[in-house]
CSV table of C-alpha atoms in Angstrom, one decimal:
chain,number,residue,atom,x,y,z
A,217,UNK,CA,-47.0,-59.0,-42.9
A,218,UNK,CA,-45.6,-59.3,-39.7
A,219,UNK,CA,-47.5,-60.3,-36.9
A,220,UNK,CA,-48.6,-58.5,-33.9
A,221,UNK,CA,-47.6,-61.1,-31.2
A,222,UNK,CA,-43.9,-60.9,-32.8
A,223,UNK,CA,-43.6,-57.2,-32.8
A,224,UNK,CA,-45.0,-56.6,-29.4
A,225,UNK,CA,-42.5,-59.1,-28.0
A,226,UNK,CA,-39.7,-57.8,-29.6
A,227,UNK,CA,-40.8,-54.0,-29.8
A,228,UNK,CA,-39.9,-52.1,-33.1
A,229,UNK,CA,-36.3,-52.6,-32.9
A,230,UNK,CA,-34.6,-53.9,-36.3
A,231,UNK,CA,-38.3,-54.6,-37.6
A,232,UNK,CA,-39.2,-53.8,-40.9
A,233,UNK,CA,-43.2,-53.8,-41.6
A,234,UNK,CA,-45.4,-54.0,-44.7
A,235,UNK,CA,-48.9,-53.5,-43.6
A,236,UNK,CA,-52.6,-52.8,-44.4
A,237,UNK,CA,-53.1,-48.9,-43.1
A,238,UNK,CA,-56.0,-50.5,-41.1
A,239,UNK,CA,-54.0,-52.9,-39.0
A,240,UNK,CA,-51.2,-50.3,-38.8
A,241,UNK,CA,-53.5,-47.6,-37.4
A,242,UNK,CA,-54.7,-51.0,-34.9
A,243,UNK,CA,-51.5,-51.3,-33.7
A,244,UNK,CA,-50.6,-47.5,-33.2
A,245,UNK,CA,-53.7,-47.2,-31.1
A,246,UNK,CA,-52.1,-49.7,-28.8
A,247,UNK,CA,-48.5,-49.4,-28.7
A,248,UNK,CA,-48.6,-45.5,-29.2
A,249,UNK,CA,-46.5,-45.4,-25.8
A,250,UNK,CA,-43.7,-47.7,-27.1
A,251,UNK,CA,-43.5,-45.9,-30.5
A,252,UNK,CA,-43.0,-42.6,-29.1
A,253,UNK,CA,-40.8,-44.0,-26.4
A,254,UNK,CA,-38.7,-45.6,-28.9
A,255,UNK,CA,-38.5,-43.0,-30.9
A,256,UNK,CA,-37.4,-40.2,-28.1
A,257,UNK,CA,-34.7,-43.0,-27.2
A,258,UNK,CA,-33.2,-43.8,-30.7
A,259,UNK,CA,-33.0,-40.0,-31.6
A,260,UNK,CA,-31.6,-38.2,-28.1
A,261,UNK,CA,-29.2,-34.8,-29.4
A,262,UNK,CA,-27.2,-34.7,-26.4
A,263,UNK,CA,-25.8,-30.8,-25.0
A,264,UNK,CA,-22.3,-31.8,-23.7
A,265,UNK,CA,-21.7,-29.7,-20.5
A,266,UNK,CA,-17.9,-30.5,-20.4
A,267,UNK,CA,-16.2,-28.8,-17.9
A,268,UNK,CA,-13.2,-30.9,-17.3
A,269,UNK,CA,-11.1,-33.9,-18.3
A,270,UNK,CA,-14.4,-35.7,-18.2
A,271,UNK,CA,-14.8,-33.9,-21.8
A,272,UNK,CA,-12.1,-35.3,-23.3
A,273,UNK,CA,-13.2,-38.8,-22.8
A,274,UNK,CA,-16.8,-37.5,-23.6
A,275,UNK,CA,-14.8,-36.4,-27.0
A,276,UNK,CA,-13.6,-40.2,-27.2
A,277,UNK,CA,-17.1,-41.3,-26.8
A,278,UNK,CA,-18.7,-39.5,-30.0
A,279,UNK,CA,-15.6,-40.6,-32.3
A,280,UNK,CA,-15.2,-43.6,-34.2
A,281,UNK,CA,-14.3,-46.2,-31.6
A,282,UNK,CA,-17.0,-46.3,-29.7
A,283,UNK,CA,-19.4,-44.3,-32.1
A,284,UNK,CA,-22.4,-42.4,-30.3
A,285,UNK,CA,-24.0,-42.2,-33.8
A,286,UNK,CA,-24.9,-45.6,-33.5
A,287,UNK,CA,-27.3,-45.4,-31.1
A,288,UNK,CA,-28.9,-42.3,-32.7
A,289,UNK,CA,-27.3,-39.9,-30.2
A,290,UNK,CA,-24.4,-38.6,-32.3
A,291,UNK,CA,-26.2,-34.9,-33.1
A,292,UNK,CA,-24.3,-32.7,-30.5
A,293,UNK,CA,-26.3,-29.4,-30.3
A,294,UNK,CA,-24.4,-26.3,-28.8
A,295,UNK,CA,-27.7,-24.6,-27.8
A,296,UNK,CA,-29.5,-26.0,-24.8
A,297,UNK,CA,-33.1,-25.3,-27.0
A,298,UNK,CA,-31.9,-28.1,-29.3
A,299,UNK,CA,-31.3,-30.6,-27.5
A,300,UNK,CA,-33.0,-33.1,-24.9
A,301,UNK,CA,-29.7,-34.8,-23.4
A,302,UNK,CA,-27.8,-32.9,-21.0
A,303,UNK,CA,-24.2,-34.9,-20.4
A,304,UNK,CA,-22.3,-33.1,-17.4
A,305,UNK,CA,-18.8,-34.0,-18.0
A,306,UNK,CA,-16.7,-32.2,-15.3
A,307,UNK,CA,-16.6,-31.0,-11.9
A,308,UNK,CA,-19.2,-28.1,-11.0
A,309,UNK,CA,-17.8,-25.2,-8.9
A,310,UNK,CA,-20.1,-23.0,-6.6
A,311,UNK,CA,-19.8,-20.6,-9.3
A,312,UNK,CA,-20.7,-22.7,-12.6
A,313,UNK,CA,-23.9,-23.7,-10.3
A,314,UNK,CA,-26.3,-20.9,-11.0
A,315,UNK,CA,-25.3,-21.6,-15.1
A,316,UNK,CA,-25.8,-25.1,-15.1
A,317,UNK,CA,-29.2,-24.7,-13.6
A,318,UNK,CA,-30.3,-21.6,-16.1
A,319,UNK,CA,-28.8,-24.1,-19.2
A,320,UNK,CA,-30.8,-26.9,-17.9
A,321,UNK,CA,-34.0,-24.4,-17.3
A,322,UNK,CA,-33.7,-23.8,-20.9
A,323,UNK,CA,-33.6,-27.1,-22.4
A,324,UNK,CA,-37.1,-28.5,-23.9
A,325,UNK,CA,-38.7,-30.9,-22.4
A,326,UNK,CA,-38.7,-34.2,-22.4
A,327,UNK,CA,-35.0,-33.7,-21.3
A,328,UNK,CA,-32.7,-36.0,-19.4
A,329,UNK,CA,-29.2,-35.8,-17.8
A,330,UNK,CA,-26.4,-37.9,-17.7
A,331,UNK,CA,-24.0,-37.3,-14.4
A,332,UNK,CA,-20.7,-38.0,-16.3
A,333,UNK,CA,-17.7,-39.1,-13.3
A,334,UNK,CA,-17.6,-38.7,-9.8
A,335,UNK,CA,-16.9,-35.0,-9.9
A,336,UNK,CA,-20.6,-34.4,-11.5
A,337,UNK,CA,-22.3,-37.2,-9.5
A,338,UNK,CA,-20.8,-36.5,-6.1
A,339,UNK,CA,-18.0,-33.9,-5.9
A,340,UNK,CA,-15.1,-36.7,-6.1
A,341,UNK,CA,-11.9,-35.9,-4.3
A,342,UNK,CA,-13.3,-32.3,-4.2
A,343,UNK,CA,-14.5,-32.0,-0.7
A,344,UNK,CA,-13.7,-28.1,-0.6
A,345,UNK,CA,-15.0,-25.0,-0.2
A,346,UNK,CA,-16.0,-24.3,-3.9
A,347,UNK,CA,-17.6,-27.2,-5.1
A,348,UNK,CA,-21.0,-28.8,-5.9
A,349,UNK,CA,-21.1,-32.2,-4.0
A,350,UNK,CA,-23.2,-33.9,-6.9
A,351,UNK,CA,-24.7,-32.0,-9.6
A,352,UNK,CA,-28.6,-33.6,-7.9
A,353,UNK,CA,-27.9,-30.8,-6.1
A,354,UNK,CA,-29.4,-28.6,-8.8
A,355,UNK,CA,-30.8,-30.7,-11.3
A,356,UNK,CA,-33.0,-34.0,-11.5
A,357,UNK,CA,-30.5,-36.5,-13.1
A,358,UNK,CA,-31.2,-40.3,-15.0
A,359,UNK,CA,-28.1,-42.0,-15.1
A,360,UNK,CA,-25.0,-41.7,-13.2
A,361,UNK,CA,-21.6,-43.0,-14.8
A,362,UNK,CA,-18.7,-43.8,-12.2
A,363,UNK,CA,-15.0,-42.9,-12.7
A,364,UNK,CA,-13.1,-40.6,-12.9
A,365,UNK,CA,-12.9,-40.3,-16.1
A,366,UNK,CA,-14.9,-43.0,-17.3
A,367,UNK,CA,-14.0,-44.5,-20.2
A,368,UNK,CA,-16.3,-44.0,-23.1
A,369,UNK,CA,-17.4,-47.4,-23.0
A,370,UNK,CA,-18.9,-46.8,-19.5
A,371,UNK,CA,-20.3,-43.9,-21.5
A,372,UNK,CA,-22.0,-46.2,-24.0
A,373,UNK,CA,-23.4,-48.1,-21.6
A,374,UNK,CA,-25.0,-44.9,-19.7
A,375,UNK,CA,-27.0,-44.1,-22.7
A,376,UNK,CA,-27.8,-47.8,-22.9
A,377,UNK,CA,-29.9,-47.4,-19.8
A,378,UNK,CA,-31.4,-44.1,-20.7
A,379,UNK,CA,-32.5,-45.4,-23.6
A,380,UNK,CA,-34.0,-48.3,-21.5
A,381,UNK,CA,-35.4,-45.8,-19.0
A,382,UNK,CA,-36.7,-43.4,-21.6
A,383,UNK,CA,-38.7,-47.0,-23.4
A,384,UNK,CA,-39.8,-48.2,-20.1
A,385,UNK,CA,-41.6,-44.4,-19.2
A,386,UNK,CA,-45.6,-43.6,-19.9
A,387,UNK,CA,-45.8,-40.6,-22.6
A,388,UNK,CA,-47.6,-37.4,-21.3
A,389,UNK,CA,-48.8,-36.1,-24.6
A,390,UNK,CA,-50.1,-33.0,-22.4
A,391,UNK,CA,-47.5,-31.1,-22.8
A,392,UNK,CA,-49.3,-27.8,-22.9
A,393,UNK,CA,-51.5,-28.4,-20.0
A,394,UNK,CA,-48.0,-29.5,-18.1
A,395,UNK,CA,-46.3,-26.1,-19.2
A,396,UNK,CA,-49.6,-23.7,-18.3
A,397,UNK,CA,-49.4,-26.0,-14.8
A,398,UNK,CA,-45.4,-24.8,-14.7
A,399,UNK,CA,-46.1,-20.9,-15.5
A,400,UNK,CA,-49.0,-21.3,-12.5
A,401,UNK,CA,-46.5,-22.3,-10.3
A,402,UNK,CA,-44.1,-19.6,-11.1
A,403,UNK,CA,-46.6,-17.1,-10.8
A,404,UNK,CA,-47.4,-18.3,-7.1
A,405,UNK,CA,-43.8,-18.6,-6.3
A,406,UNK,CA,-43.6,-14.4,-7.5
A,407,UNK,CA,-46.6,-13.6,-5.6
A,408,UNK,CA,-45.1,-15.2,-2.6
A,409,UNK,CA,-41.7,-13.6,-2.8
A,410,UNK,CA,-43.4,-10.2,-3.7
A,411,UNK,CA,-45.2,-10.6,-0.2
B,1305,UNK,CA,26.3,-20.0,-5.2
B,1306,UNK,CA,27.4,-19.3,-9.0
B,1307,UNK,CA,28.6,-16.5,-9.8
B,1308,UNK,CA,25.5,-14.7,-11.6
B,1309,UNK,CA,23.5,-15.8,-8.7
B,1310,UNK,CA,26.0,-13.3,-6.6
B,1311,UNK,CA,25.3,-11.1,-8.8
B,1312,UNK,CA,21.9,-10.9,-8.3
B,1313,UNK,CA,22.2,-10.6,-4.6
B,1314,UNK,CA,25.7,-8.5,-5.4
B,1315,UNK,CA,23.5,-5.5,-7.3
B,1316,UNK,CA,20.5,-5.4,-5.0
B,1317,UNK,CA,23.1,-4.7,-1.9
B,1318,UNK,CA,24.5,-2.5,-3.9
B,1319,UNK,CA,21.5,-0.5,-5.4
B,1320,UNK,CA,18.9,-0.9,-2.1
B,1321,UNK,CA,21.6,-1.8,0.8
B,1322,UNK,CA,18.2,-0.8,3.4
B,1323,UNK,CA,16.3,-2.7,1.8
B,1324,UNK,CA,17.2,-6.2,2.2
B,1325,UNK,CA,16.5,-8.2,5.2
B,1326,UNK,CA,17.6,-11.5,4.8
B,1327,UNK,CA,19.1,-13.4,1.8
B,1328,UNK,CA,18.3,-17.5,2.2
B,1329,UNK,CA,17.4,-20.4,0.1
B,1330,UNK,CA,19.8,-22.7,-1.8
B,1331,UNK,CA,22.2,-21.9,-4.7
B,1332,UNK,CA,19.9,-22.4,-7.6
B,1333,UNK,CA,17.0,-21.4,-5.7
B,1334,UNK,CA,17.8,-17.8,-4.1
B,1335,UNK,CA,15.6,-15.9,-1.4
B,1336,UNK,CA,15.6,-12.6,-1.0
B,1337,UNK,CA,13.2,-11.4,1.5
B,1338,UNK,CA,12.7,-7.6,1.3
B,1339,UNK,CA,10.9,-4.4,2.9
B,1340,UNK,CA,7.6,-3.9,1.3
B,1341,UNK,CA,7.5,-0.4,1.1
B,1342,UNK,CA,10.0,0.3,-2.5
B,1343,UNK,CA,8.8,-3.5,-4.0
B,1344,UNK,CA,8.1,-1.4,-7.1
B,1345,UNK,CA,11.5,0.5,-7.4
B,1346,UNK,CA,13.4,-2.9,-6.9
B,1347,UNK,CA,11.4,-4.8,-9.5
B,1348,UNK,CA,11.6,-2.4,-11.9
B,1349,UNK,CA,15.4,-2.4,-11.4
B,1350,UNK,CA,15.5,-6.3,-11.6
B,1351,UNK,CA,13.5,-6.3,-14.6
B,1352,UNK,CA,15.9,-3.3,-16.5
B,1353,UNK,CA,19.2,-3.9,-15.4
B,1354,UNK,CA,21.1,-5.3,-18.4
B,1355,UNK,CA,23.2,-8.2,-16.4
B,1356,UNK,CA,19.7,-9.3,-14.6
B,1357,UNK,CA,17.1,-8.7,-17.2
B,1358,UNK,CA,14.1,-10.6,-15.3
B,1359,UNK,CA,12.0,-10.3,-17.9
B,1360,UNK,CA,9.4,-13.1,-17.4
B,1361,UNK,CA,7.3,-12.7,-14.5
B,1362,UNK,CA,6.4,-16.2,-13.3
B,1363,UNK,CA,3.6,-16.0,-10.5
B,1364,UNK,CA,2.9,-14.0,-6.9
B,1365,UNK,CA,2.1,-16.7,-4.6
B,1366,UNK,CA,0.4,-15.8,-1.2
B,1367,UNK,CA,1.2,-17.6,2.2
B,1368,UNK,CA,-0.2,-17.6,5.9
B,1369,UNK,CA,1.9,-18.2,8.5
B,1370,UNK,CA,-0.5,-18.5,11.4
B,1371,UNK,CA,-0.3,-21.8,12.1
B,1372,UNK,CA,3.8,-21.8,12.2
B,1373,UNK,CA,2.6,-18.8,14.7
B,1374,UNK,CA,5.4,-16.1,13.2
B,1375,UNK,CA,4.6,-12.5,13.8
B,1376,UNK,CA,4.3,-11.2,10.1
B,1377,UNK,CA,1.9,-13.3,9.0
B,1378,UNK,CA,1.0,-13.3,5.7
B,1379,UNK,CA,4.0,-13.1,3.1
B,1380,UNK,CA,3.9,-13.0,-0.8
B,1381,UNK,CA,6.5,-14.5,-3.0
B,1382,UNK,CA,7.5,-12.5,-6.1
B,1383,UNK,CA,8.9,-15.9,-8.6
B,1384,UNK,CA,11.0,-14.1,-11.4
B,1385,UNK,CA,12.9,-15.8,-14.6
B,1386,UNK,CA,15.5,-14.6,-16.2
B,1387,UNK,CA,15.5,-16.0,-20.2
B,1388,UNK,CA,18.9,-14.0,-21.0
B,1389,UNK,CA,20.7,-14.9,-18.4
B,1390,UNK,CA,19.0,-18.2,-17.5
B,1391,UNK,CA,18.5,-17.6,-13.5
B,1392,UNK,CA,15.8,-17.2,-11.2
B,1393,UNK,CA,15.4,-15.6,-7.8
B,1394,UNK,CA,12.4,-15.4,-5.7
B,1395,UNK,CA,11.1,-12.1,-3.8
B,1396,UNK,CA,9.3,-12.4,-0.4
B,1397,UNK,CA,8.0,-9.8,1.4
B,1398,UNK,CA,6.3,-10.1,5.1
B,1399,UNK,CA,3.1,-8.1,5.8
B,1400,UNK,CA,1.6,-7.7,9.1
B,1401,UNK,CA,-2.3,-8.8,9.8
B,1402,UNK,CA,-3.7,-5.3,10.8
B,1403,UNK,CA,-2.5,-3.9,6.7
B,1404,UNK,CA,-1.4,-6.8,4.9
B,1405,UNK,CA,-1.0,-4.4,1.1
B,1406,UNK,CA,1.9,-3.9,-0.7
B,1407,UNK,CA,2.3,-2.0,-3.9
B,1408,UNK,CA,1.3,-3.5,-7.1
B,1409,UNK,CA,3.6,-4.3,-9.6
B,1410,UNK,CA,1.3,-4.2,-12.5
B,1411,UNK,CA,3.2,-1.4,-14.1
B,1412,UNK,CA,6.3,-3.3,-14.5
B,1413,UNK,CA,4.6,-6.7,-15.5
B,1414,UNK,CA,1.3,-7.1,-17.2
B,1415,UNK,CA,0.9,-10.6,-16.0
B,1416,UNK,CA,1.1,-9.5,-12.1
B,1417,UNK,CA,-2.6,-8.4,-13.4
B,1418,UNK,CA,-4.5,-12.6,-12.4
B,1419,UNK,CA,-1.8,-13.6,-9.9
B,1420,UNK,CA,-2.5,-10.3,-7.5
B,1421,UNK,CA,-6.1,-10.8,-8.6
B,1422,UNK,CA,-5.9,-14.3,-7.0
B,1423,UNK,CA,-3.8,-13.5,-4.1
B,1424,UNK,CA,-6.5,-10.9,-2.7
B,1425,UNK,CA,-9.0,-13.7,-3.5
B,1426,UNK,CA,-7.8,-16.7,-1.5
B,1427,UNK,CA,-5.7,-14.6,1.3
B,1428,UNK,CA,-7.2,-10.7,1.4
B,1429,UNK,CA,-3.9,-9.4,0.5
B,1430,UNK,CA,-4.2,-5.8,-1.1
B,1431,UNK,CA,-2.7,-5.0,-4.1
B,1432,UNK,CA,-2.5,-0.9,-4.0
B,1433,UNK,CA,-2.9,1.0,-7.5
B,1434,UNK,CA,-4.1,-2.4,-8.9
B,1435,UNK,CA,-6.6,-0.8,-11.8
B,1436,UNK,CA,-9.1,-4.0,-10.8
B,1437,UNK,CA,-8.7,-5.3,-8.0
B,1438,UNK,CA,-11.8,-7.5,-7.6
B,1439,UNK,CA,-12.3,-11.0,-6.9
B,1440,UNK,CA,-10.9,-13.8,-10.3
B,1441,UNK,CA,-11.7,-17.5,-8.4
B,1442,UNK,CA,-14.4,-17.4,-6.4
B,1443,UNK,CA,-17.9,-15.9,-7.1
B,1444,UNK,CA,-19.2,-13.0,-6.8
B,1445,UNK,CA,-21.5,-13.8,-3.2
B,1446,UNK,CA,-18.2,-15.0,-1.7
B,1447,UNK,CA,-17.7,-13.7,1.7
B,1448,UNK,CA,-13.9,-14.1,3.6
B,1449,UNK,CA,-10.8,-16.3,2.1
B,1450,UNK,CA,-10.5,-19.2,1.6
B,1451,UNK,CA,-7.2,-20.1,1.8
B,1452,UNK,CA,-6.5,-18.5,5.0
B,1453,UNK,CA,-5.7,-21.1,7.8
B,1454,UNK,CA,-8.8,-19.7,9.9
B,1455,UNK,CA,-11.4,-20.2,7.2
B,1456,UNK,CA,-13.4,-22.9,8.3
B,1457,UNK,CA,-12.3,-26.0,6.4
B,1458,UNK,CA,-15.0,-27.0,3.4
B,1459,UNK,CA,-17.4,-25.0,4.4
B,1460,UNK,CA,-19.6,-23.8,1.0
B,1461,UNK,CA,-21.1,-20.8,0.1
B,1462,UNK,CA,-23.9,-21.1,-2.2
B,1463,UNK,CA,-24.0,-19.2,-5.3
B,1464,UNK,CA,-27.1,-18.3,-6.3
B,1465,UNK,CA,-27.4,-15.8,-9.4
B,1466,UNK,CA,-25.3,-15.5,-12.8
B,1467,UNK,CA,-23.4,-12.9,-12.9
B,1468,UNK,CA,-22.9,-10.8,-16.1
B,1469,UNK,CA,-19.9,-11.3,-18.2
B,1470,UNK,CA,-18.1,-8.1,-18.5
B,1471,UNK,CA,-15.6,-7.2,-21.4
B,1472,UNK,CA,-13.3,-4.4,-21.7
């Protein structure tokens, strides 16, 4: 059995337990926060929003060399509904705007977003009249990745410090009260634009 | 010049002698700059006749001349390639501010269809006859264009609805 001191120092990372049910259920009453974080950060399914030559290198970043899939984030979901991990890879015109922000709208929550580049994060070189100076613009985002591309190590290292973030964050297990809150607010915002 | 360059220039003296206003660029690289008015009739020509034979349509580019302050000032450039006979020669017609629309030529290449598309996007240039002549760039809340030289520089317009996709 291992002991409680040892797994609360070291979290639940590379641990394997045997344990009475008893002291399990002890220790799930206690570090409930940590388990769920640690599971949310060891299984993210990322949505790539590539838009540019960022998604090439974002390609370069799930393959072999650098492996996503070792960090439990190698399940790339097409449909925004599937996954919890938006990665904007790309510059974001005026007119991809409005899209992004629906996409993002739709994802589940919890749901985090990586600003891939200096295109996504502030507009880069782009200082024109048709794009987004930094996708924050739109949508909250976690972790922003210099370069332009980055390489996919940078990449790597982003989802290192999600996965920190996303370990380090309380769990709001009220989802539902959270979402009838959301709806609430909607309604009011309707009301408001239909006076 | 070589000689199939002349030739170029030769025929369209020969075929639309009113028509041309000034011949200019460098030998591999000739500029024909033309009345707006018969565009179609001489790029159908250039396209069909068998010691020419532009068959490969390259791009329309649009220009504004206001800040080199000369009186026609916008101009497009008609870029045409010749496979066959391996030459090139661009087209360049002047249009005035107050009607700045020529012709489309569509008809006579389907690819004109994007690149007259863009030119009325980023200058305001009218295409006439164009089946769909609606903005391809910018979106669809987009007011002025851009790429003319009094368009404020940088400034943004916000976009703030998705707009349908539409498919023949």
């Amino acid at each position: 059995m291992v002991e409680k001191k040892k797994v609360a120092e070291h979290g639940l990372e590379g641990q394997v337990m045997t344990t009475r049910l008893g002291s399990f259920i002890d220790f799930l009453k206690g570090k409930g926060n940590e388990l769920a974080g640690w599971a949310r950060a060891s299984s993210l399914w990322p949505y790539t929003f590539g838009t540019a030559c960022c998604g090439i290198e974002l390609m370069g970043y799930m393959a072999s060399f650098t492996d996503a899939a070792r960090f439990g984030a190698e399940v790339v979901r097409f449909s925004p509904r599937q996954a919890d991990c938006m990665i904007v890879a790309g510059t974001i015109t005026d007119k991809q705007a409005p899209i992004l922000r629906k996409i993002y709208d739709q994802m589940l929550e919890p749901k985090y977003v990586i600003s891939m580049g200096v295109c996504a994060s502030s507009g880069g070189f782009y200082r024109a009249y048709h794009v987004v100076q930094g996708i924050d613009e739109l949508i909250p985002v976690d972790v922003y990745v210099p370069g332009c591309p980055p390489n996919p190590e940078g990449l790597v290292y982003a989802l290192m410090q999600l996965q920190k973030k996303i370990m380090s964050e309380k769990v709001d297990y009220n989802t539902r009260g959270r979402l009838m809150e959301r709806l609430r607010e909607v309604d009011e915002k309707e009301k408001d634009l239909g006076e | 010049m070589t000689d199939q360059e002349n030739i170029t220039v030769q025929k369209l003296r020969e075929n639309f002698p009113e028509e041309i206003l000034d011949v200019g660029g460098r030998p591999n690289d000739v500029a024909v700059t033309v009345r707006r008015d018969r565009i179609p009739d001489i790029c159908r020509f250039l396209r069909d006749d068998p010691d020419l034979s532009y068959k490969y349509f390259i791009d329309i580019c649009g220009v504004d001349y206001m800040e080199m302050e000369k009186t026609p000032r916008f101009a497009v450039i008609y870029n045409l390639l010749s496979f066959e006979k391996g030459h090139r020669i661009r087209l360049k017609v002047l249009l005035e501010e107050s009607d700045p629309a020529v012709d489309s030529v569509i008809e006579i290449w389907k690819g004109a269809d994007w690149f007259e598309r863009e030119a009325f996007d980023m200058f305001g240039i009218q295409f006439r006859n164009h089946p769909f002549l609606r903005r391809i760039l910018t979106h669809h809340q987009f007011v002025g264009h851009p790429l003319r030289k009094d368009y404020e520089h940088g400034r943004r317009q916000l976009c703030t609805e998705v707009w349908d996709l539409e498919f023949d």
